[in-house]
């Protein structure tokens, strides 16, 4: 399916402007997106996910204190030369891996006025094409492709597509929540309404928006006209709600994701991410699994 898709979507916008206060003091001088997940910073997984889905023009919407992200994706000649001189080709390859083969761009979100505002900062770069937004905190397991499915749904229906995941009711207040109707395709729903971070007793469903969106460019005009919402911030969820209700910029569909997603902005989830990805690694996995089995067996109840 992906091979036959007409390539109308080539740009990705990755939002990394958050302060990372849940990880203080680690994030006092280091962006939270640079925290390592095994041996790669979290943001590298996100950029690689975009590139793997064929989105090779990636704009990172950053904020203050995020210079380390730019440095990470740049070449580091000093380090490369030193490793070359030592003949350490394995580590050299790993350093070069991080200068991904995408066309990377950066823009700053001057005021932290919410996710909708961060997306609006990408308007000039994106232009009039549909584009993908990836939230830098959300890590989708590389073994469970999600963007490909969203791109396929977009190729068939146009409009916008959001990624959804069923979450326990007591978690829904942490997410944008969708009221949706089934379609004749498994795990593809039509979005009727959206609400940002509802209380559990008012949530229209248990379908949470996770951090992947494929947006019609009309979203920029809608965002410009969107008043601050929850938390006094301009919410992307509110703009999508307007679009779903009016249909003016095409339909809004949801893809219900049943794979593995990690919130690396949450400390407990971050630990789970590191363990989940480390046990599967060819190099570290066998030894780590062995140690983990013993460790778990000896854990006090
Ligand atoms: C943002 C969005 C929310 C979405 C969530 C996914 O919230 O506003 O709708 O469900 O990302 O991670 P945040 O987690 O930035 O507060």
mmCIF file of C-alpha atoms and ligand atoms in Angstrom:
data_model
loop_
_atom_site.group_PDB
_atom_site.id
_atom_site.type_symbol
_atom_site.label_atom_id
_atom_site.label_comp_id
_atom_site.label_asym_id
_atom_site.label_seq_id
_atom_site.Cartn_x
_atom_site.Cartn_y
_atom_site.Cartn_z
ATOM 1 C CA UNK A 1 0.000 0.000 0.000
ATOM 2 C CA UNK A 2 2.740 2.439 0.997
ATOM 3 C CA UNK A 3 4.538 1.844 -2.289
ATOM 4 C CA UNK A 4 1.533 2.875 -4.368
ATOM 5 C CA UNK A 5 0.734 5.941 -2.295
ATOM 6 C CA UNK A 6 1.026 9.261 -4.065
ATOM 7 C CA UNK A 7 3.565 11.205 -2.072
ATOM 8 C CA UNK A 8 1.691 14.313 -1.053
ATOM 9 C CA UNK A 9 2.954 14.213 2.532
ATOM 10 C CA UNK A 10 6.676 14.826 2.921
ATOM 11 C CA UNK A 11 6.994 17.183 5.873
ATOM 12 C CA UNK A 12 7.061 16.402 9.561
ATOM 13 C CA UNK A 13 6.885 18.829 12.449
ATOM 14 C CA UNK A 14 8.282 17.642 15.776
ATOM 15 C CA UNK A 15 7.379 19.662 18.852
ATOM 16 C CA UNK A 16 10.072 19.761 21.519
ATOM 17 C CA UNK A 17 9.435 23.042 23.275
ATOM 18 C CA UNK A 18 8.230 21.700 26.652
ATOM 19 C CA UNK A 19 10.148 22.419 29.839
ATOM 20 C CA UNK A 20 10.442 18.851 31.121
ATOM 21 C CA UNK A 21 9.742 19.779 34.722
ATOM 22 C CA UNK A 22 8.766 16.191 35.566
ATOM 23 C CA UNK A 23 12.415 15.204 35.107
ATOM 24 C CA UNK A 24 14.090 17.872 37.211
ATOM 25 C CA UNK A 25 16.906 18.104 38.069
ATOM 26 C CA UNK A 26 18.009 16.033 35.028
ATOM 27 C CA UNK A 27 16.376 18.532 32.691
ATOM 28 C CA UNK A 28 17.715 21.678 34.327
ATOM 29 C CA UNK A 29 20.390 22.140 31.648
ATOM 30 C CA UNK A 30 19.574 19.254 29.288
ATOM 31 C CA UNK A 31 16.423 19.061 27.173
ATOM 32 C CA UNK A 32 14.185 16.175 28.249
ATOM 33 C CA UNK A 33 14.203 14.912 24.646
ATOM 34 C CA UNK A 34 17.946 14.273 24.979
ATOM 35 C CA UNK A 35 17.532 11.782 27.835
ATOM 36 C CA UNK A 36 18.916 8.458 26.600
ATOM 37 C CA UNK A 37 16.633 5.539 25.861
ATOM 38 C CA UNK A 38 19.260 2.781 26.065
ATOM 39 C CA UNK A 39 21.957 4.599 24.082
ATOM 40 C CA UNK A 40 20.039 6.986 21.823
ATOM 41 C CA UNK A 41 18.308 10.163 22.940
ATOM 42 C CA UNK A 42 14.514 9.901 22.850
ATOM 43 C CA UNK A 43 14.271 12.548 20.118
ATOM 44 C CA UNK A 44 16.368 10.443 17.749
ATOM 45 C CA UNK A 45 13.753 7.668 17.797
ATOM 46 C CA UNK A 46 11.059 10.213 16.929
ATOM 47 C CA UNK A 47 13.006 11.732 14.029
ATOM 48 C CA UNK A 48 13.918 8.245 12.768
ATOM 49 C CA UNK A 49 10.237 7.280 12.881
ATOM 50 C CA UNK A 50 9.371 10.223 10.634
ATOM 51 C CA UNK A 51 12.191 9.428 8.223
ATOM 52 C CA UNK A 52 11.228 5.726 8.122
ATOM 53 C CA UNK A 53 7.734 6.796 6.995
ATOM 54 C CA UNK A 54 9.253 8.770 4.116
ATOM 55 C CA UNK A 55 8.979 12.192 5.775
ATOM 56 C CA UNK A 56 12.447 13.474 5.119
ATOM 57 C CA UNK A 57 11.816 17.167 5.705
ATOM 58 C CA UNK A 58 11.651 17.548 9.464
ATOM 59 C CA UNK A 59 11.080 20.818 11.288
ATOM 60 C CA UNK A 60 11.747 20.805 15.015
ATOM 61 C CA UNK A 61 9.837 23.443 16.942
ATOM 62 C CA UNK A 62 12.133 24.098 19.864
ATOM 63 C CA UNK A 63 12.366 26.499 22.765
ATOM 64 C CA UNK A 64 15.038 27.921 25.031
ATOM 65 C CA UNK A 65 17.605 25.462 26.309
ATOM 66 C CA UNK A 66 17.288 23.108 23.340
ATOM 67 C CA UNK A 67 20.641 23.737 21.631
ATOM 68 C CA UNK A 68 21.801 20.239 22.526
ATOM 69 C CA UNK A 69 19.195 18.839 20.115
ATOM 70 C CA UNK A 70 20.640 20.804 17.198
ATOM 71 C CA UNK A 71 24.153 19.738 18.146
ATOM 72 C CA UNK A 72 23.076 16.128 18.385
ATOM 73 C CA UNK A 73 21.814 15.949 14.817
ATOM 74 C CA UNK A 74 24.808 17.850 13.457
ATOM 75 C CA UNK A 75 28.177 16.331 12.499
ATOM 76 C CA UNK A 76 30.772 16.345 15.281
ATOM 77 C CA UNK A 77 34.053 16.450 13.372
ATOM 78 C CA UNK A 78 36.284 16.557 16.415
ATOM 79 C CA UNK A 79 34.748 13.360 17.806
ATOM 80 C CA UNK A 80 34.638 11.673 14.405
ATOM 81 C CA UNK A 81 38.299 12.462 13.710
ATOM 82 C CA UNK A 82 39.340 11.189 17.133
ATOM 83 C CA UNK A 83 37.456 7.898 16.655
ATOM 84 C CA UNK A 84 38.830 7.554 13.128
ATOM 85 C CA UNK A 85 42.397 8.066 14.365
ATOM 86 C CA UNK A 86 41.838 5.335 16.962
ATOM 87 C CA UNK A 87 40.362 3.037 14.297
ATOM 88 C CA UNK A 88 37.152 2.696 16.355
ATOM 89 C CA UNK A 89 34.855 2.176 13.388
ATOM 90 C CA UNK A 90 31.952 0.758 15.387
ATOM 91 C CA UNK A 91 31.565 3.861 17.559
ATOM 92 C CA UNK A 92 32.267 6.084 14.574
ATOM 93 C CA UNK A 93 29.315 4.530 12.756
ATOM 94 C CA UNK A 94 27.123 5.148 15.794
ATOM 95 C CA UNK A 95 28.102 8.807 15.947
ATOM 96 C CA UNK A 96 27.359 9.236 12.253
ATOM 97 C CA UNK A 97 24.004 7.461 12.629
ATOM 98 C CA UNK A 98 22.729 10.406 14.629
ATOM 99 C CA UNK A 99 23.329 12.848 11.774
ATOM 100 C CA UNK A 100 20.199 11.362 10.180
ATOM 101 C CA UNK A 101 19.662 11.553 6.463
ATOM 102 C CA UNK A 102 16.746 13.960 6.783
ATOM 103 C CA UNK A 103 16.581 17.587 5.881
ATOM 104 C CA UNK A 104 16.361 19.031 9.400
ATOM 105 C CA UNK A 105 15.108 22.526 10.176
ATOM 106 C CA UNK A 106 14.606 24.373 13.426
ATOM 107 C CA UNK A 107 12.328 27.143 14.560
ATOM 108 C CA UNK A 108 11.766 28.564 18.010
ATOM 109 C CA UNK A 109 8.456 28.854 19.782
ATOM 110 C CA UNK A 110 9.104 32.159 21.532
ATOM 111 C CA UNK A 111 6.216 32.026 24.005
ATOM 112 C CA UNK A 112 5.121 28.724 25.489
ATOM 113 C CA UNK A 113 1.467 29.183 24.492
ATOM 114 C CA UNK A 114 0.523 25.551 23.982
ATOM 115 C CA UNK A 115 0.709 22.773 21.419
ATOM 116 C CA UNK A 116 -1.605 24.561 18.981
ATOM 117 C CA UNK A 117 0.690 27.574 19.074
ATOM 118 C CA UNK A 118 3.777 25.367 18.567
ATOM 119 C CA UNK A 119 2.161 23.880 15.447
ATOM 120 C CA UNK A 120 1.293 27.362 14.231
ATOM 121 C CA UNK A 121 5.016 28.223 14.398
ATOM 122 C CA UNK A 122 5.466 25.716 11.530
ATOM 123 C CA UNK A 123 2.985 27.440 9.188
ATOM 124 C CA UNK A 124 5.474 29.231 6.979
ATOM 125 C CA UNK A 125 7.721 26.198 6.624
ATOM 126 C CA UNK A 126 4.875 23.787 5.881
ATOM 127 C CA UNK A 127 2.990 25.922 3.355
ATOM 128 C CA UNK A 128 -0.097 24.440 1.709
ATOM 129 C CA UNK A 129 0.663 20.715 1.984
ATOM 130 C CA UNK A 130 -0.737 18.204 4.452
ATOM 131 C CA UNK A 131 1.907 17.398 7.076
ATOM 132 C CA UNK A 132 2.578 15.199 10.066
ATOM 133 C CA UNK A 133 3.040 16.347 13.666
ATOM 134 C CA UNK A 134 4.981 14.165 16.095
ATOM 135 C CA UNK A 135 5.158 15.060 19.772
ATOM 136 C CA UNK A 136 8.727 14.655 20.981
ATOM 137 C CA UNK A 137 7.642 12.972 24.249
ATOM 138 C CA UNK A 138 5.703 10.161 22.624
ATOM 139 C CA UNK A 139 7.749 7.246 21.470
ATOM 140 C CA UNK A 140 6.138 4.675 19.209
ATOM 141 C CA UNK A 141 7.930 1.344 19.243
ATOM 142 C CA UNK A 142 9.844 1.105 15.952
ATOM 143 C CA UNK A 143 8.441 -2.422 15.522
ATOM 144 C CA UNK A 144 4.834 -1.158 15.434
ATOM 145 C CA UNK A 145 4.481 1.225 12.494
ATOM 146 C CA UNK A 146 1.722 3.785 12.951
ATOM 147 C CA UNK A 147 2.547 6.632 10.578
ATOM 148 C CA UNK A 148 2.327 4.342 7.534
ATOM 149 C CA UNK A 149 -1.261 3.452 8.467
ATOM 150 C CA UNK A 150 -2.139 7.107 9.018
ATOM 151 C CA UNK A 151 -0.631 8.045 5.639
ATOM 152 C CA UNK A 152 -2.659 5.278 3.976
ATOM 153 C CA UNK A 153 -5.890 6.466 5.611
ATOM 154 C CA UNK A 154 -5.097 9.984 4.455
ATOM 155 C CA UNK A 155 -4.416 8.763 0.910
ATOM 156 C CA UNK A 156 -7.896 7.206 0.837
ATOM 157 C CA UNK A 157 -9.930 9.851 2.669
ATOM 158 C CA UNK A 158 -7.964 13.117 2.572
ATOM 159 C CA UNK A 159 -8.560 15.584 5.412
ATOM 160 C CA UNK A 160 -6.787 14.965 8.713
ATOM 161 C CA UNK A 161 -5.963 11.823 10.690
ATOM 162 C CA UNK A 162 -5.178 11.540 14.399
ATOM 163 C CA UNK A 163 -3.665 8.595 16.249
ATOM 164 C CA UNK A 164 -5.840 7.220 19.047
ATOM 165 C CA UNK A 165 -5.306 4.673 21.753
ATOM 166 C CA UNK A 166 -7.700 3.111 24.233
ATOM 167 C CA UNK A 167 -6.681 4.078 27.752
ATOM 168 C CA UNK A 168 -8.130 3.216 31.180
ATOM 169 C CA UNK A 169 -10.871 5.664 32.178
ATOM 170 C CA UNK A 170 -8.821 7.009 35.059
ATOM 171 C CA UNK A 171 -6.139 8.109 32.589
ATOM 172 C CA UNK A 172 -8.319 9.950 30.079
ATOM 173 C CA UNK A 173 -7.952 13.302 31.874
ATOM 174 C CA UNK A 174 -4.314 13.323 30.696
ATOM 175 C CA UNK A 175 -5.250 13.320 27.001
ATOM 176 C CA UNK A 176 -7.352 14.788 24.263
ATOM 177 C CA UNK A 177 -10.390 12.499 24.011
ATOM 178 C CA UNK A 178 -12.398 11.598 20.891
ATOM 179 C CA UNK A 179 -16.086 10.918 20.275
ATOM 180 C CA UNK A 180 -15.923 8.714 17.196
ATOM 181 C CA UNK A 181 -18.057 6.539 14.899
ATOM 182 C CA UNK A 182 -16.895 3.285 13.362
ATOM 183 C CA UNK A 183 -16.120 3.026 9.646
ATOM 184 C CA UNK A 184 -16.092 -0.148 7.591
ATOM 185 C CA UNK A 185 -12.320 -0.397 8.103
ATOM 186 C CA UNK A 186 -10.981 -2.079 11.230
ATOM 187 C CA UNK A 187 -9.406 0.390 13.671
ATOM 188 C CA UNK A 188 -10.296 3.424 11.542
ATOM 189 C CA UNK A 189 -12.950 5.719 13.039
ATOM 190 C CA UNK A 190 -14.564 8.957 11.995
ATOM 191 C CA UNK A 191 -14.051 11.709 14.564
ATOM 192 C CA UNK A 192 -17.283 13.479 15.518
ATOM 193 C CA UNK A 193 -15.992 15.555 18.410
ATOM 194 C CA UNK A 194 -12.930 16.083 20.572
ATOM 195 C CA UNK A 195 -12.330 17.409 24.053
ATOM 196 C CA UNK A 196 -8.993 18.274 25.632
ATOM 197 C CA UNK A 197 -8.275 16.509 28.928
ATOM 198 C CA UNK A 198 -11.860 15.875 30.119
ATOM 199 C CA UNK A 199 -12.704 14.649 33.603
ATOM 200 C CA UNK A 200 -13.349 10.900 33.514
ATOM 201 C CA UNK A 201 -17.088 11.276 34.134
ATOM 202 C CA UNK A 202 -17.478 13.680 31.203
ATOM 203 C CA UNK A 203 -15.207 11.926 28.705
ATOM 204 C CA UNK A 204 -17.097 10.874 25.568
ATOM 205 C CA UNK A 205 -15.025 7.665 25.235
ATOM 206 C CA UNK A 206 -11.847 5.921 26.312
ATOM 207 C CA UNK A 207 -10.104 6.901 23.063
ATOM 208 C CA UNK A 208 -7.124 9.143 23.789
ATOM 209 C CA UNK A 209 -5.232 11.162 21.206
ATOM 210 C CA UNK A 210 -1.594 10.103 21.203
ATOM 211 C CA UNK A 211 1.156 12.271 19.815
ATOM 212 C CA UNK A 212 0.856 11.648 16.071
ATOM 213 C CA UNK A 213 -1.295 13.807 13.784
ATOM 214 C CA UNK A 214 -1.596 14.113 10.026
ATOM 215 C CA UNK A 215 -3.043 17.540 9.406
ATOM 216 C CA UNK A 216 -4.641 19.316 6.499
ATOM 217 C CA UNK A 217 -2.896 22.689 5.995
ATOM 218 C CA UNK A 218 -6.229 24.409 6.728
ATOM 219 C CA UNK A 219 -5.420 23.711 10.394
ATOM 220 C CA UNK A 220 -3.262 26.865 10.434
ATOM 221 C CA UNK A 221 -6.212 29.178 9.691
ATOM 222 C CA UNK A 222 -8.303 27.333 12.250
ATOM 223 C CA UNK A 223 -5.539 27.639 14.870
ATOM 224 C CA UNK A 224 -5.232 31.374 14.235
ATOM 225 C CA UNK A 225 -8.927 31.686 15.058
ATOM 226 C CA UNK A 226 -8.791 29.360 18.093
ATOM 227 C CA UNK A 227 -9.051 31.004 21.502
ATOM 228 C CA UNK A 228 -6.927 29.773 24.378
ATOM 229 C CA UNK A 229 -8.581 26.720 25.912
ATOM 230 C CA UNK A 230 -7.615 24.343 28.676
ATOM 231 C CA UNK A 231 -4.785 25.726 30.809
ATOM 232 C CA UNK A 232 -5.039 29.075 29.004
ATOM 233 C CA UNK A 233 -3.155 27.510 26.057
ATOM 234 C CA UNK A 234 -3.987 27.282 22.361
ATOM 235 C CA UNK A 235 -4.958 23.652 22.014
ATOM 236 C CA UNK A 236 -4.482 21.613 18.848
ATOM 237 C CA UNK A 237 -7.366 19.456 20.057
ATOM 238 C CA UNK A 238 -9.699 22.481 19.942
ATOM 239 C CA UNK A 239 -8.696 23.306 16.350
ATOM 240 C CA UNK A 240 -9.274 19.679 15.312
ATOM 241 C CA UNK A 241 -12.624 19.749 17.029
ATOM 242 C CA UNK A 242 -13.632 22.746 14.891
ATOM 243 C CA UNK A 243 -12.424 20.907 11.786
ATOM 244 C CA UNK A 244 -14.231 17.669 12.676
ATOM 245 C CA UNK A 245 -17.487 19.485 13.323
ATOM 246 C CA UNK A 246 -17.425 21.752 10.257
ATOM 247 C CA UNK A 247 -15.816 19.369 7.770
ATOM 248 C CA UNK A 248 -14.506 22.482 6.049
ATOM 249 C CA UNK A 249 -10.975 21.149 5.637
ATOM 250 C CA UNK A 250 -12.007 17.570 4.932
ATOM 251 C CA UNK A 251 -12.966 14.787 7.334
ATOM 252 C CA UNK A 252 -11.046 13.972 10.500
ATOM 253 C CA UNK A 253 -10.356 10.261 10.930
ATOM 254 C CA UNK A 254 -8.739 8.400 13.789
ATOM 255 C CA UNK A 255 -6.483 5.368 13.602
ATOM 256 C CA UNK A 256 -6.785 3.241 16.744
ATOM 257 C CA UNK A 257 -3.236 2.165 17.551
ATOM 258 C CA UNK A 258 -2.809 -1.186 19.302
ATOM 259 C CA UNK A 259 0.981 -1.275 19.389
ATOM 260 C CA UNK A 260 3.503 -0.170 21.951
ATOM 261 C CA UNK A 261 3.671 3.519 22.845
ATOM 262 C CA UNK A 262 5.782 5.052 25.578
ATOM 263 C CA UNK A 263 5.464 8.461 27.173
ATOM 264 C CA UNK A 264 9.109 9.319 27.737
ATOM 265 C CA UNK A 265 8.051 12.535 29.464
ATOM 266 C CA UNK A 266 6.741 10.453 32.388
ATOM 267 C CA UNK A 267 9.324 8.963 34.736
ATOM 268 C CA UNK A 268 7.675 5.568 35.227
ATOM 269 C CA UNK A 269 6.932 5.188 31.519
ATOM 270 C CA UNK A 270 10.467 6.281 30.728
ATOM 271 C CA UNK A 271 11.869 3.441 32.828
ATOM 272 C CA UNK A 272 9.520 0.972 31.126
ATOM 273 C CA UNK A 273 10.656 2.245 27.714
ATOM 274 C CA UNK A 274 14.321 1.723 28.474
ATOM 275 C CA UNK A 275 13.725 -1.821 29.755
ATOM 276 C CA UNK A 276 11.342 -2.765 26.904
ATOM 277 C CA UNK A 277 13.723 -1.625 24.198
ATOM 278 C CA UNK A 278 16.877 -2.916 25.904
ATOM 279 C CA UNK A 279 15.615 -6.520 26.295
ATOM 280 C CA UNK A 280 14.991 -6.703 22.542
ATOM 281 C CA UNK A 281 18.416 -5.453 21.510
ATOM 282 C CA UNK A 282 20.704 -7.937 19.766
ATOM 283 C CA UNK A 283 23.813 -6.617 21.496
ATOM 284 C CA UNK A 284 22.618 -5.970 25.071
ATOM 285 C CA UNK A 285 19.444 -8.046 25.140
ATOM 286 C CA UNK A 286 20.715 -11.549 25.957
ATOM 287 C CA UNK A 287 22.823 -10.409 28.933
ATOM 288 C CA UNK A 288 20.236 -7.909 30.140
ATOM 289 C CA UNK A 289 17.399 -10.471 30.008
ATOM 290 C CA UNK A 290 19.492 -12.897 32.027
ATOM 291 C CA UNK A 291 20.199 -10.296 34.686
ATOM 292 C CA UNK A 292 16.598 -9.093 34.698
ATOM 293 C CA UNK A 293 15.190 -12.571 35.343
ATOM 294 C CA UNK A 294 17.372 -13.006 38.400
ATOM 295 C CA UNK A 295 16.672 -9.476 39.591
ATOM 296 C CA UNK A 296 12.900 -9.909 39.310
ATOM 297 C CA UNK A 297 12.964 -13.344 40.951
ATOM 298 C CA UNK A 298 14.788 -11.889 43.931
ATOM 299 C CA UNK A 299 12.573 -8.808 44.276
ATOM 300 C CA UNK A 300 10.765 -8.645 47.597
ATOM 301 C CA UNK A 301 6.961 -8.900 47.113
HETATM 302 C C1 LIG B 1 -0.846 16.805 24.370
HETATM 303 C C2 LIG B 1 -2.199 17.097 23.733
HETATM 304 C C3 LIG B 1 -3.210 16.018 24.103
HETATM 305 C C4 LIG B 1 -2.667 14.660 23.712
HETATM 306 C C5 LIG B 1 -1.286 14.431 24.360
HETATM 307 C C6 LIG B 1 -0.656 13.135 23.846
HETATM 308 O O1 LIG B 1 -0.952 16.963 25.757
HETATM 309 O O2 LIG B 1 -2.660 18.372 24.140
HETATM 310 O O3 LIG B 1 -4.424 16.243 23.433
HETATM 311 O O4 LIG B 1 -3.565 13.652 24.131
HETATM 312 O O5 LIG B 1 -0.385 15.501 24.050
HETATM 313 O O6 LIG B 1 0.557 12.861 24.469
HETATM 314 P P1 LIG B 1 0.349 17.079 26.737
HETATM 315 O O7 LIG B 1 0.759 15.667 27.034
HETATM 316 O O8 LIG B 1 1.398 17.828 25.976
HETATM 317 O O9 LIG B 1 -0.122 17.799 27.943
#
